[in-house]
Short mmCIF file of N, CA and C in Angstrom, two decimals:
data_model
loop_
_atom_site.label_atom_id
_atom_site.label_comp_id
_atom_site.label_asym_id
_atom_site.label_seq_id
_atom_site.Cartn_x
_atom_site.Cartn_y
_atom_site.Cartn_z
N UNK A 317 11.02 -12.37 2.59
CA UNK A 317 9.81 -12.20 1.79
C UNK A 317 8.63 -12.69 2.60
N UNK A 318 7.91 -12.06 2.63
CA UNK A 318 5.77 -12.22 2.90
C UNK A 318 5.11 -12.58 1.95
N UNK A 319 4.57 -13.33 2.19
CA UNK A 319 3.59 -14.00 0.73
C UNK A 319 2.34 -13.71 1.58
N UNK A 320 1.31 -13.42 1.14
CA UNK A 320 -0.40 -13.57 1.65
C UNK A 320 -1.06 -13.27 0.28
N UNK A 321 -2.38 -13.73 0.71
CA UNK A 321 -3.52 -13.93 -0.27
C UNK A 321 -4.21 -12.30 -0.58
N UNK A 322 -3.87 -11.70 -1.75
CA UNK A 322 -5.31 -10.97 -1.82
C UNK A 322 -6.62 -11.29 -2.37
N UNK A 323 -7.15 -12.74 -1.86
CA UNK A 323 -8.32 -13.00 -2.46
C UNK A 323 -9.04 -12.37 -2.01
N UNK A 324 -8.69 -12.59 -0.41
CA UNK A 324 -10.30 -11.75 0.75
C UNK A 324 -10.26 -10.91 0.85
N UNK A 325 -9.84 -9.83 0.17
CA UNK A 325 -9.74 -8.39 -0.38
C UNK A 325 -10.25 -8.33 -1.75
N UNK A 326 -9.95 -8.91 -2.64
CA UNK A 326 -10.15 -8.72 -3.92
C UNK A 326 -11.22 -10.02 -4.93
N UNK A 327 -12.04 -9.41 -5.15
CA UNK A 327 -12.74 -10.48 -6.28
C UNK A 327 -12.40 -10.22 -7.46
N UNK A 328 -11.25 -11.28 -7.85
CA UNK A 328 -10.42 -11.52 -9.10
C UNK A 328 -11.83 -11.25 -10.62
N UNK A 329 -13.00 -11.82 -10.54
CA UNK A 329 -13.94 -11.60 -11.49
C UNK A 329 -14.41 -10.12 -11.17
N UNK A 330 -14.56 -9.59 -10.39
CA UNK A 330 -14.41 -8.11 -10.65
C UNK A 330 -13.97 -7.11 -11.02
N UNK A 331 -14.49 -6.46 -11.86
CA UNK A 331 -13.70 -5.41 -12.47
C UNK A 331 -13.18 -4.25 -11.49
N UNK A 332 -11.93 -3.78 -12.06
CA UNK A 332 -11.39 -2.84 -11.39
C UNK A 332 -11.80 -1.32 -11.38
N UNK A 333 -12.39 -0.89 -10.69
CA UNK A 333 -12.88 0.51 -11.43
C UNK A 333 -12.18 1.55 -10.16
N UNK A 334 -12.12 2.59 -10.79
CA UNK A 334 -11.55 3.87 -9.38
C UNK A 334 -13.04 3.72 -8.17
N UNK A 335 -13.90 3.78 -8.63
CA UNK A 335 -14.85 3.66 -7.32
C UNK A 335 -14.60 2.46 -6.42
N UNK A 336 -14.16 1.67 -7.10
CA UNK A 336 -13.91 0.32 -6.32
C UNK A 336 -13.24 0.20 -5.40
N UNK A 337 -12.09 0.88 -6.09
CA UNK A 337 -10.28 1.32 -5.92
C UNK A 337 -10.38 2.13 -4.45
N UNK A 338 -11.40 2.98 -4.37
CA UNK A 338 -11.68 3.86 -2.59
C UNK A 338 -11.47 2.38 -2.12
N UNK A 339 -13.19 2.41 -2.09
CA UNK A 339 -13.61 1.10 -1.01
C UNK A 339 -12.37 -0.16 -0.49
N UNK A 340 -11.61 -0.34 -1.73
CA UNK A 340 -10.39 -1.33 -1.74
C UNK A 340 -8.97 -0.50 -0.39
N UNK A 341 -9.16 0.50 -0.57
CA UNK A 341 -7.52 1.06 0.08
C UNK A 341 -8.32 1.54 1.67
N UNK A 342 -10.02 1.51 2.03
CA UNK A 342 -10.09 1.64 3.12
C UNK A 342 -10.12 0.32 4.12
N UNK A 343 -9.85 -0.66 3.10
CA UNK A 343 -9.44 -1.98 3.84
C UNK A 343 -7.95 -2.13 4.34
N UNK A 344 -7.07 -0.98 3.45
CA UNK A 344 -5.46 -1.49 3.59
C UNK A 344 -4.75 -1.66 5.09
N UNK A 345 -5.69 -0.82 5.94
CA UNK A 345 -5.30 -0.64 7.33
C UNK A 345 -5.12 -2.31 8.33
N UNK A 346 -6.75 -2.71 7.95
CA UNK A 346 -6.73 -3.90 8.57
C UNK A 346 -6.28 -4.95 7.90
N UNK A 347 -6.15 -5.10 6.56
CA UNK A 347 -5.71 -6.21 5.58
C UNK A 347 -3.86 -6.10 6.09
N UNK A 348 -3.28 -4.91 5.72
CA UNK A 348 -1.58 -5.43 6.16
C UNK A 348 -0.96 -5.14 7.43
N UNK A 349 -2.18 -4.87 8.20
CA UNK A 349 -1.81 -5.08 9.65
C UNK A 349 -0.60 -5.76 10.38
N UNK A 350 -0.58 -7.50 9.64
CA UNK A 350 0.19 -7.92 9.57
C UNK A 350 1.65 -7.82 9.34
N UNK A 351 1.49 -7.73 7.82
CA UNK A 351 3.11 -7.42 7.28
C UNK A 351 3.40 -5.98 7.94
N UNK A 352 2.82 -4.87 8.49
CA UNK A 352 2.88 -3.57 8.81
C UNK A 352 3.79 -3.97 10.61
N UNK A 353 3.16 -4.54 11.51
CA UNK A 353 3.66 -5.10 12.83
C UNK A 353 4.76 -5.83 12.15
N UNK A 354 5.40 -6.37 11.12
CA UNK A 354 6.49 -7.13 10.64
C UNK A 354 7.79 -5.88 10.47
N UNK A 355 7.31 -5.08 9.61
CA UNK A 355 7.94 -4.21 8.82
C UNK A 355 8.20 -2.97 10.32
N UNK A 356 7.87 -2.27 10.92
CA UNK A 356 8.20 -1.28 12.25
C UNK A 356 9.06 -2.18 13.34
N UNK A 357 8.74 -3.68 13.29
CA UNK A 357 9.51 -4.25 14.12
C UNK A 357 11.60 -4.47 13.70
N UNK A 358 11.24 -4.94 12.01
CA UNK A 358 12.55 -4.54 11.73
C UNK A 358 13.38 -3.16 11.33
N UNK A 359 12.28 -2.66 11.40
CA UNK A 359 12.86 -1.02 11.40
C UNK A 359 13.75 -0.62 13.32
N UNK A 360 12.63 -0.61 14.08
CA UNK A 360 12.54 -0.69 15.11
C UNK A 360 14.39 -1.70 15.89
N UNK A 361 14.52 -2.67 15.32
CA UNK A 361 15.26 -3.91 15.70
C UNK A 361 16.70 -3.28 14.61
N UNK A 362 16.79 -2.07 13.83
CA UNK A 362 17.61 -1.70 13.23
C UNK A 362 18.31 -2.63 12.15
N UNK A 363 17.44 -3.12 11.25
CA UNK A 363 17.52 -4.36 10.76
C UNK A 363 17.54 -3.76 8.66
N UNK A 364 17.85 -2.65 8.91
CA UNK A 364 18.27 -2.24 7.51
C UNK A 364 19.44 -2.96 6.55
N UNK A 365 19.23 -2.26 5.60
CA UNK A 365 18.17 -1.18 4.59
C UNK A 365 17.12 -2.57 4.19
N UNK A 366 15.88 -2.26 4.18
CA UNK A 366 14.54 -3.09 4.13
C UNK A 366 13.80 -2.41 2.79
N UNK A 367 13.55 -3.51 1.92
CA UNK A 367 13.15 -3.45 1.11
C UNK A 367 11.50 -3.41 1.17
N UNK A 368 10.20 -3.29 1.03
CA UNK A 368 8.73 -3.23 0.14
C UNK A 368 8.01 -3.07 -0.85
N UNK A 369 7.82 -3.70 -0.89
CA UNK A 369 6.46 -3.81 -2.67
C UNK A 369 5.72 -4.46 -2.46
N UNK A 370 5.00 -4.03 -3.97
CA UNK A 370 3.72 -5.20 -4.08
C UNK A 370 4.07 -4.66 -5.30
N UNK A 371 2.85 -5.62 -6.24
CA UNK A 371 2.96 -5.75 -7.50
C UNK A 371 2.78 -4.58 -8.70
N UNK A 372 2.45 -3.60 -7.96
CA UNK A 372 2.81 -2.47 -8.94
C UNK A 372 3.55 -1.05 -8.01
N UNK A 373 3.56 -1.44 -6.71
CA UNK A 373 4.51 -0.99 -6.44
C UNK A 373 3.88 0.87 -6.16
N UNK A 374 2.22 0.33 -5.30
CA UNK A 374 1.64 2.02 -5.63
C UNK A 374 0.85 1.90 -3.81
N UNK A 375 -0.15 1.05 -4.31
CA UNK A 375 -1.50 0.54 -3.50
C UNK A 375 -0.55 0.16 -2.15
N UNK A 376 -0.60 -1.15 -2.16
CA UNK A 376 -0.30 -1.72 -0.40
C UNK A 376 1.27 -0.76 -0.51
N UNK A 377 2.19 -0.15 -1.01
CA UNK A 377 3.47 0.08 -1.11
C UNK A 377 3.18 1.30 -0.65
N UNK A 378 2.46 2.14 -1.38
CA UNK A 378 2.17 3.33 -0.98
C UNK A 378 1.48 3.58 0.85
N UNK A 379 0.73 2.92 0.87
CA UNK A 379 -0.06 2.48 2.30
C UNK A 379 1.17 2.60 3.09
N UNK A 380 1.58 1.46 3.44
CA UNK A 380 2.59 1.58 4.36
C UNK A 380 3.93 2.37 3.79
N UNK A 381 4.05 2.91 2.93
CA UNK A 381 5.14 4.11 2.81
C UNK A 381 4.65 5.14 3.49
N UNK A 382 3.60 5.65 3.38
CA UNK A 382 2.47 6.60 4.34
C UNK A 382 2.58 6.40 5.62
N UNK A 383 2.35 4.80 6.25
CA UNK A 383 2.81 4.48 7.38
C UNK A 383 4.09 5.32 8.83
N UNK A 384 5.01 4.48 7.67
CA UNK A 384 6.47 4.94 7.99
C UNK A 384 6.65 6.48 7.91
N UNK A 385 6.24 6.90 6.68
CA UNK A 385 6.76 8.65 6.56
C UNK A 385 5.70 9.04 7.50
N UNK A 386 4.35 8.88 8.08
CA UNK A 386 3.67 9.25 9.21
C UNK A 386 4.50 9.45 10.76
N UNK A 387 4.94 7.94 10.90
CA UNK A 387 5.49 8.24 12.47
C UNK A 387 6.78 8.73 12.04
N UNK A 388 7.38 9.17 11.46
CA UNK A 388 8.53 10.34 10.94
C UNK A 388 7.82 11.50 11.17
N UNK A 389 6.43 11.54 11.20
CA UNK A 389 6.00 13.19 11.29
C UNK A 389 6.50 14.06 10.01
N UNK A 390 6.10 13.22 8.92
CA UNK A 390 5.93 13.67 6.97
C UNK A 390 4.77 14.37 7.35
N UNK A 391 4.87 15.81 6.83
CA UNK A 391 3.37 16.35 6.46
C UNK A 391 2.54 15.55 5.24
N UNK A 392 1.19 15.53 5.61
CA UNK A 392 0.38 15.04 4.96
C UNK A 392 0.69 15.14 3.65
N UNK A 393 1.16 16.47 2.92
CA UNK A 393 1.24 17.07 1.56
C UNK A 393 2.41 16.29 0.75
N UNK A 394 3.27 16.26 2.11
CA UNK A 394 4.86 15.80 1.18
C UNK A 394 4.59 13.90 0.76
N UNK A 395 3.75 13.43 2.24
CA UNK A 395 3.49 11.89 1.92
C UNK A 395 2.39 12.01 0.57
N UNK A 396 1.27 12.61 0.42
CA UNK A 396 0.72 12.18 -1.04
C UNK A 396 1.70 12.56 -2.26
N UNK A 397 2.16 13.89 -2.22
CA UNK A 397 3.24 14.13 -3.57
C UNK A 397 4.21 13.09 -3.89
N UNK A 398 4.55 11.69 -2.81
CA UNK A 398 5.51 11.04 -3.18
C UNK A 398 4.83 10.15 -3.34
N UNK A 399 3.47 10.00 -2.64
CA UNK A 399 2.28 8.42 -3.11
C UNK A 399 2.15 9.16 -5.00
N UNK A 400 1.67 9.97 -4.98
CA UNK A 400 1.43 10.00 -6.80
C UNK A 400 2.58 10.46 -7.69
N UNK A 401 4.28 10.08 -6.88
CA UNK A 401 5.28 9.68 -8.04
C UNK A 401 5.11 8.25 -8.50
N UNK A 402 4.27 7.67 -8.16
CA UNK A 402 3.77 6.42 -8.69
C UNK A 402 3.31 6.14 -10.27
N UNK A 403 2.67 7.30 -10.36
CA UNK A 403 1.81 7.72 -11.68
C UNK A 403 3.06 7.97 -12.58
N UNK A 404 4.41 8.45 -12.33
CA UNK A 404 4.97 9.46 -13.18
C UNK A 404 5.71 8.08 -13.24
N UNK A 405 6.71 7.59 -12.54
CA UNK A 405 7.63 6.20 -12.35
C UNK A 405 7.01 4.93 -12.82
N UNK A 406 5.74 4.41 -12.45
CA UNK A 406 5.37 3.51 -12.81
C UNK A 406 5.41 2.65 -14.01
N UNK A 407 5.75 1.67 -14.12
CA UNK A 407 5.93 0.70 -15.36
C UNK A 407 5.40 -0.33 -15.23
N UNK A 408 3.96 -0.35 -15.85
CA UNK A 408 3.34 -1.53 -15.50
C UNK A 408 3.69 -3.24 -16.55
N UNK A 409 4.69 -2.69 -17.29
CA UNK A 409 5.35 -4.28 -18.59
C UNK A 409 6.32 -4.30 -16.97
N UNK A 410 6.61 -3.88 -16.31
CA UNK A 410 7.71 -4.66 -15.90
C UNK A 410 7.92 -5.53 -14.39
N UNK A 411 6.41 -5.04 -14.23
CA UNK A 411 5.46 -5.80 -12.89
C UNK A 411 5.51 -6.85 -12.30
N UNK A 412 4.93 -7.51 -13.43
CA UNK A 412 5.44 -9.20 -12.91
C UNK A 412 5.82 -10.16 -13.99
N UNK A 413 6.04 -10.98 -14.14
CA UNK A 413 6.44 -11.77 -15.49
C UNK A 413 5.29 -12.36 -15.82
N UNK A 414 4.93 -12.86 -17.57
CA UNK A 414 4.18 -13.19 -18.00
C UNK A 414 3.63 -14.33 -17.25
N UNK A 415 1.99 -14.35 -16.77
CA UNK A 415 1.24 -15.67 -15.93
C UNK A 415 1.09 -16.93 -16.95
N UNK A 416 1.35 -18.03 -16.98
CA UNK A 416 1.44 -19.24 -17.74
C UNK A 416 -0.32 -19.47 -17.53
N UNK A 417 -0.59 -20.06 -18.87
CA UNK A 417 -2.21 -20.62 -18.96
C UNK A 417 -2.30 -21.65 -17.89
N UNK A 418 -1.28 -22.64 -17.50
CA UNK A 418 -1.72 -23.25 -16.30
C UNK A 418 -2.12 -22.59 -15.39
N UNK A 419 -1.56 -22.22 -14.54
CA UNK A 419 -1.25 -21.17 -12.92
C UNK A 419 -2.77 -20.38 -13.07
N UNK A 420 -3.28 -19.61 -14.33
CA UNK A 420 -3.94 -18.65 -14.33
C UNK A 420 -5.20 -19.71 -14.06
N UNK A 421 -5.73 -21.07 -14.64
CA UNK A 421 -6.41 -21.81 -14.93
C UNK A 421 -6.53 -22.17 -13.16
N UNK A 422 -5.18 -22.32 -12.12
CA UNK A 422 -5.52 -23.06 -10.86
C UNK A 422 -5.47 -21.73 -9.68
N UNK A 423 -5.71 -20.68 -9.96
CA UNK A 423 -5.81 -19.80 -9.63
C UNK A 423 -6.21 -18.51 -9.80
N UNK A 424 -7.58 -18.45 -8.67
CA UNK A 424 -8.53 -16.61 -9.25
C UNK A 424 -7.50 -15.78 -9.15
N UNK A 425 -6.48 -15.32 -8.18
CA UNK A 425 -6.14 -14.12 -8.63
C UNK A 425 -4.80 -14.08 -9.34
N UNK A 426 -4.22 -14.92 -10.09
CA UNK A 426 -3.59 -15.49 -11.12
C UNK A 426 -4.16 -15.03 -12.55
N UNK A 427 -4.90 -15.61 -12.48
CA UNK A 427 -6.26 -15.44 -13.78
C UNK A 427 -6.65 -13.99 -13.92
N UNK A 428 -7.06 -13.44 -12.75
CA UNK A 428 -7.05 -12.00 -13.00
C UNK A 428 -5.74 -11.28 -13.59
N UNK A 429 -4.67 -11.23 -13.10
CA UNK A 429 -3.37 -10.47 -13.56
C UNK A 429 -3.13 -10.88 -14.73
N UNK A 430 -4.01 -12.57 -15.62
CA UNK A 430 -3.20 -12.43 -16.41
C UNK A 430 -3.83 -12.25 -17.69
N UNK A 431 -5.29 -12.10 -17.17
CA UNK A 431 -6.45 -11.03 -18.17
C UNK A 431 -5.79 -9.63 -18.45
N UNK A 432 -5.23 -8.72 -17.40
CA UNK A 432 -4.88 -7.77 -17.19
C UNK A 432 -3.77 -7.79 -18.38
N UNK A 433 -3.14 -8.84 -18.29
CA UNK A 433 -1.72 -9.06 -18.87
C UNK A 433 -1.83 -9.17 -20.64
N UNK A 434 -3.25 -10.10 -20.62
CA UNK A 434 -3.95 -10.21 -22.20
C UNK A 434 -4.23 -9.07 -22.81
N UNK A 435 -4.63 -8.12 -22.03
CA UNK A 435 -5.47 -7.25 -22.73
C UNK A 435 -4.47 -5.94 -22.94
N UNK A 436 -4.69 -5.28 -23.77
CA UNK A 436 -3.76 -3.85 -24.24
C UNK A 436 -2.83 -2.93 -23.47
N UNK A 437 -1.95 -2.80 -23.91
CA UNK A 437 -0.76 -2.42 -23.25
C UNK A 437 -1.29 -1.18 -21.83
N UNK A 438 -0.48 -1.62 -20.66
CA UNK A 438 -1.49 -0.66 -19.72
C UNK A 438 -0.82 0.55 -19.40
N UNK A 439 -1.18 1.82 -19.17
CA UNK A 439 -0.66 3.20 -18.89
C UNK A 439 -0.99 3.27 -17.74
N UNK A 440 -0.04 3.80 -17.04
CA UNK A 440 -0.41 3.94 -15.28
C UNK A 440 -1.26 5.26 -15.30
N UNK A 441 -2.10 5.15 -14.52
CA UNK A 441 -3.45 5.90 -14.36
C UNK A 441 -3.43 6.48 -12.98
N UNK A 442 -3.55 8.32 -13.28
CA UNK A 442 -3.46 9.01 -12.02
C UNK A 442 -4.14 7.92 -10.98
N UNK A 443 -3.71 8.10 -9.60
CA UNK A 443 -3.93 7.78 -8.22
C UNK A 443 -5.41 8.32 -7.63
N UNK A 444 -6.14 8.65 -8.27
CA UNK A 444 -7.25 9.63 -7.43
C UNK A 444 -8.72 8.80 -7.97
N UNK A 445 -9.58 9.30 -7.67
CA UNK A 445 -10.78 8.77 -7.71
C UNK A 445 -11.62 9.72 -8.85
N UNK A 446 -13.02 9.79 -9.10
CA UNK A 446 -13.04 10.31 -10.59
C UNK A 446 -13.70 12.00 -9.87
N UNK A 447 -13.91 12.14 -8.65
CA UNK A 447 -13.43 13.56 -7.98
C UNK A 447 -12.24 14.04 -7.84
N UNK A 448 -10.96 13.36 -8.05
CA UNK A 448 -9.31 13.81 -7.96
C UNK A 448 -9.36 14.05 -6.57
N UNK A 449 -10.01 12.79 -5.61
CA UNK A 449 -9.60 12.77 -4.62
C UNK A 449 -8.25 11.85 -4.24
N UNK A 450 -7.42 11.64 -3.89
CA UNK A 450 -5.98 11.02 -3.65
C UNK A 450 -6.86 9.35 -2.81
N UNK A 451 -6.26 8.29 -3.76
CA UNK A 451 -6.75 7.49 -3.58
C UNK A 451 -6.30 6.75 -1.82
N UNK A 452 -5.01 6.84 -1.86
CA UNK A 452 -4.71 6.89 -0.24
C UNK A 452 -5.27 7.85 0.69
N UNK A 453 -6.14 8.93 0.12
CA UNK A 453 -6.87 9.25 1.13
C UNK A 453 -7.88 8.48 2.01
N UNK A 454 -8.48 7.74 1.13
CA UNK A 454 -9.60 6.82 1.85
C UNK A 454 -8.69 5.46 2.60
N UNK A 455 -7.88 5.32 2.68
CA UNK A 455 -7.30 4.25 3.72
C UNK A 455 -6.51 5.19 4.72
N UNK A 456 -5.93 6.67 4.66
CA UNK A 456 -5.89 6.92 6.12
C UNK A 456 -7.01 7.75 6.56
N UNK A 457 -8.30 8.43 5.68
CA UNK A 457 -9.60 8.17 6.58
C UNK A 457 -10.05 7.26 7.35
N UNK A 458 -9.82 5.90 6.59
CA UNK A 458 -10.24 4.83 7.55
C UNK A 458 -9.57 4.55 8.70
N UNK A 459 -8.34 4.94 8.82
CA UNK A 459 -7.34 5.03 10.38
C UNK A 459 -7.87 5.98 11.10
N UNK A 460 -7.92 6.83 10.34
CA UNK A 460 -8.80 8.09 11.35
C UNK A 460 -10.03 7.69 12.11
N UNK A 461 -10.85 7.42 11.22
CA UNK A 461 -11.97 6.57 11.66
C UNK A 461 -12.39 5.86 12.88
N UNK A 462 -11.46 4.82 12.42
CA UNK A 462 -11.43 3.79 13.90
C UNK A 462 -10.69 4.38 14.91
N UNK A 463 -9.31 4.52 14.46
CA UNK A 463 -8.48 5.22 15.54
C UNK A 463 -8.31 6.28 16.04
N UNK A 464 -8.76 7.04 15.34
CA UNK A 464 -8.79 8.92 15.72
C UNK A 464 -7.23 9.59 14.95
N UNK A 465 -6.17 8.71 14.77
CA UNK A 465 -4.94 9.29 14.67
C UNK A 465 -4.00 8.41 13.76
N UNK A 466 -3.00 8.21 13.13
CA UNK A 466 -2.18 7.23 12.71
C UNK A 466 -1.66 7.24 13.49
N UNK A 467 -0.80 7.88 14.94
CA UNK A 467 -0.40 7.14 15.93
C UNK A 467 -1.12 6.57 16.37
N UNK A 468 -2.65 6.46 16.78
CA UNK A 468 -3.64 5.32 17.19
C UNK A 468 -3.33 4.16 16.70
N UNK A 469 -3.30 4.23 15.50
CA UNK A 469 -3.36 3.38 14.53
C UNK A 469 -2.10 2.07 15.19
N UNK A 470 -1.00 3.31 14.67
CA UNK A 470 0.15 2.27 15.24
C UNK A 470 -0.19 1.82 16.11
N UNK A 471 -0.06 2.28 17.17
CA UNK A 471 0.07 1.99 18.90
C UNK A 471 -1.48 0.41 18.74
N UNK A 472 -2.73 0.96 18.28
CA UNK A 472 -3.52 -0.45 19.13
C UNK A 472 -3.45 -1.51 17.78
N UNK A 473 -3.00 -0.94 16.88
CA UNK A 473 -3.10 -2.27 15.49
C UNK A 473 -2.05 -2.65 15.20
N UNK A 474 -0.58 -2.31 15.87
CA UNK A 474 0.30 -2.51 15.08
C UNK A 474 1.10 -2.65 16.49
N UNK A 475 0.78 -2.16 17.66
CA UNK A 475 2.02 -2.29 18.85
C UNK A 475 2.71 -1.70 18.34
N UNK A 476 3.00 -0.41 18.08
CA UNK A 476 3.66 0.86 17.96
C UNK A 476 3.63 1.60 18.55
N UNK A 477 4.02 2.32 20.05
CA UNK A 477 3.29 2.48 20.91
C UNK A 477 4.71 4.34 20.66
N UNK A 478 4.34 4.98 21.67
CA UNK A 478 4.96 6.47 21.50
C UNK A 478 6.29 5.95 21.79
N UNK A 479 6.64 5.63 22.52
CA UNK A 479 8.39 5.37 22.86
C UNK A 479 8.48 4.73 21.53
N UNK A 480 8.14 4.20 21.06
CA UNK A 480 8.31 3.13 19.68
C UNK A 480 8.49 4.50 18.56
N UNK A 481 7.67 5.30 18.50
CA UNK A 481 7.66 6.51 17.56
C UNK A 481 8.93 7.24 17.72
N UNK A 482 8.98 7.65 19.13
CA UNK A 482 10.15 7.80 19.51
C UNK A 482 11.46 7.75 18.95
N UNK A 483 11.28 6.33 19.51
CA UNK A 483 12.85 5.41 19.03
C UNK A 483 13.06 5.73 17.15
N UNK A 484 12.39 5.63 16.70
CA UNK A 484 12.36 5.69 15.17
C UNK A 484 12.27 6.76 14.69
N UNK A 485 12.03 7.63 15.30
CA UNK A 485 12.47 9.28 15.05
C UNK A 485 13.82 9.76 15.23
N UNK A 486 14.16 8.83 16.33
CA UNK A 486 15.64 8.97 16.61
C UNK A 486 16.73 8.72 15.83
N UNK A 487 16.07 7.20 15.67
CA UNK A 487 17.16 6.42 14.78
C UNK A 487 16.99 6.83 13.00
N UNK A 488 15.77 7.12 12.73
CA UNK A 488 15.70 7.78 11.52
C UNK A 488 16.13 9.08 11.02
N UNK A 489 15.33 9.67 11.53
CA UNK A 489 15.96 11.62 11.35
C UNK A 489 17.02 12.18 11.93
N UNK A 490 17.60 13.20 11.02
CA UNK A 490 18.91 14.00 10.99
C UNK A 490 18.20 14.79 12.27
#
């Protein structure tokens, strides 16, 4: 298990809105950089079957599921159709367990999930922005961006380099 903070990503007193929700997933590149160089290394090191999530199991999950089905060489079409089985699968009662009034009290983003948690039963809400643009679009724009490519991406942010793509094409695909 990886534990990190999404504070410096997220302002827990902020509301969540889909406009937000872009701006939020064109950070995902440089925010799990980290756990991302974690996760290709035990792929890489043949260190299966490897589990990922996050707390609803869409956002950072989806990101680096995109990742992985990328240097597989997933067409673009087939990686979003399986980022928005999120919408259809999703169960947001079964997320995380109820936040205790302490914890929420010694912690902002505690307190946030467990406003979320107070307030009326939640329905998972298409993936897109309020154009029905695919909300993981704007975090691999932002790879594009800087890097020109998601193999860029890998190779200078992640030490994923082509033999590395390689190897994991190998060891992955029929």
């Amino acid at each position: 298990a990886v534990g990190y903070s999404m504070t410096s990503m997220m302002d827990p007193k902020a509301a969540i809105s889909i406009d937000r929700l872009g701006g939020l997933y064109g950070q995902l590149p440089a925010f799990l950089a980290p756990q991302l160089r974690m996760l290709f290394e035990a792929l890489l090191a043949d260190e299966g079957p490897l589990v990922f999530n996050c707390s609803a199991g869409q956002d950072r999950t989806g990101f680096t599921s995109a990742m992985v089905l990328s240097a597989l060489r997933t067409p673009r079409d087939v990686i979003l159709a399986d980022y928005h089985l999120s919408t259809t699968y999703r169960r947001p009662e079964w997320e995380m367990p109820k936040i205790s009034p302490a914890v929420a009290e010694s912690d902002p983003t505690a307190a946030f999930f467990a406003k979320m948690q107070a307030g009326p039963a939640r329905k998972p809400t298409p993936l897109v922005d309020a154009q029905g643009k695919a909300l993981l679009l704007y975090a691999l724009e932002a790879v594009e961006q800087k890097y020109g490519s998601v193999e860029a991406y890998l190779d200078k942010a992640l030490g994923v380099d082509a033999a590395d793509i390689a190897k994991l094409r190998a060891m992955y695909l029929e």
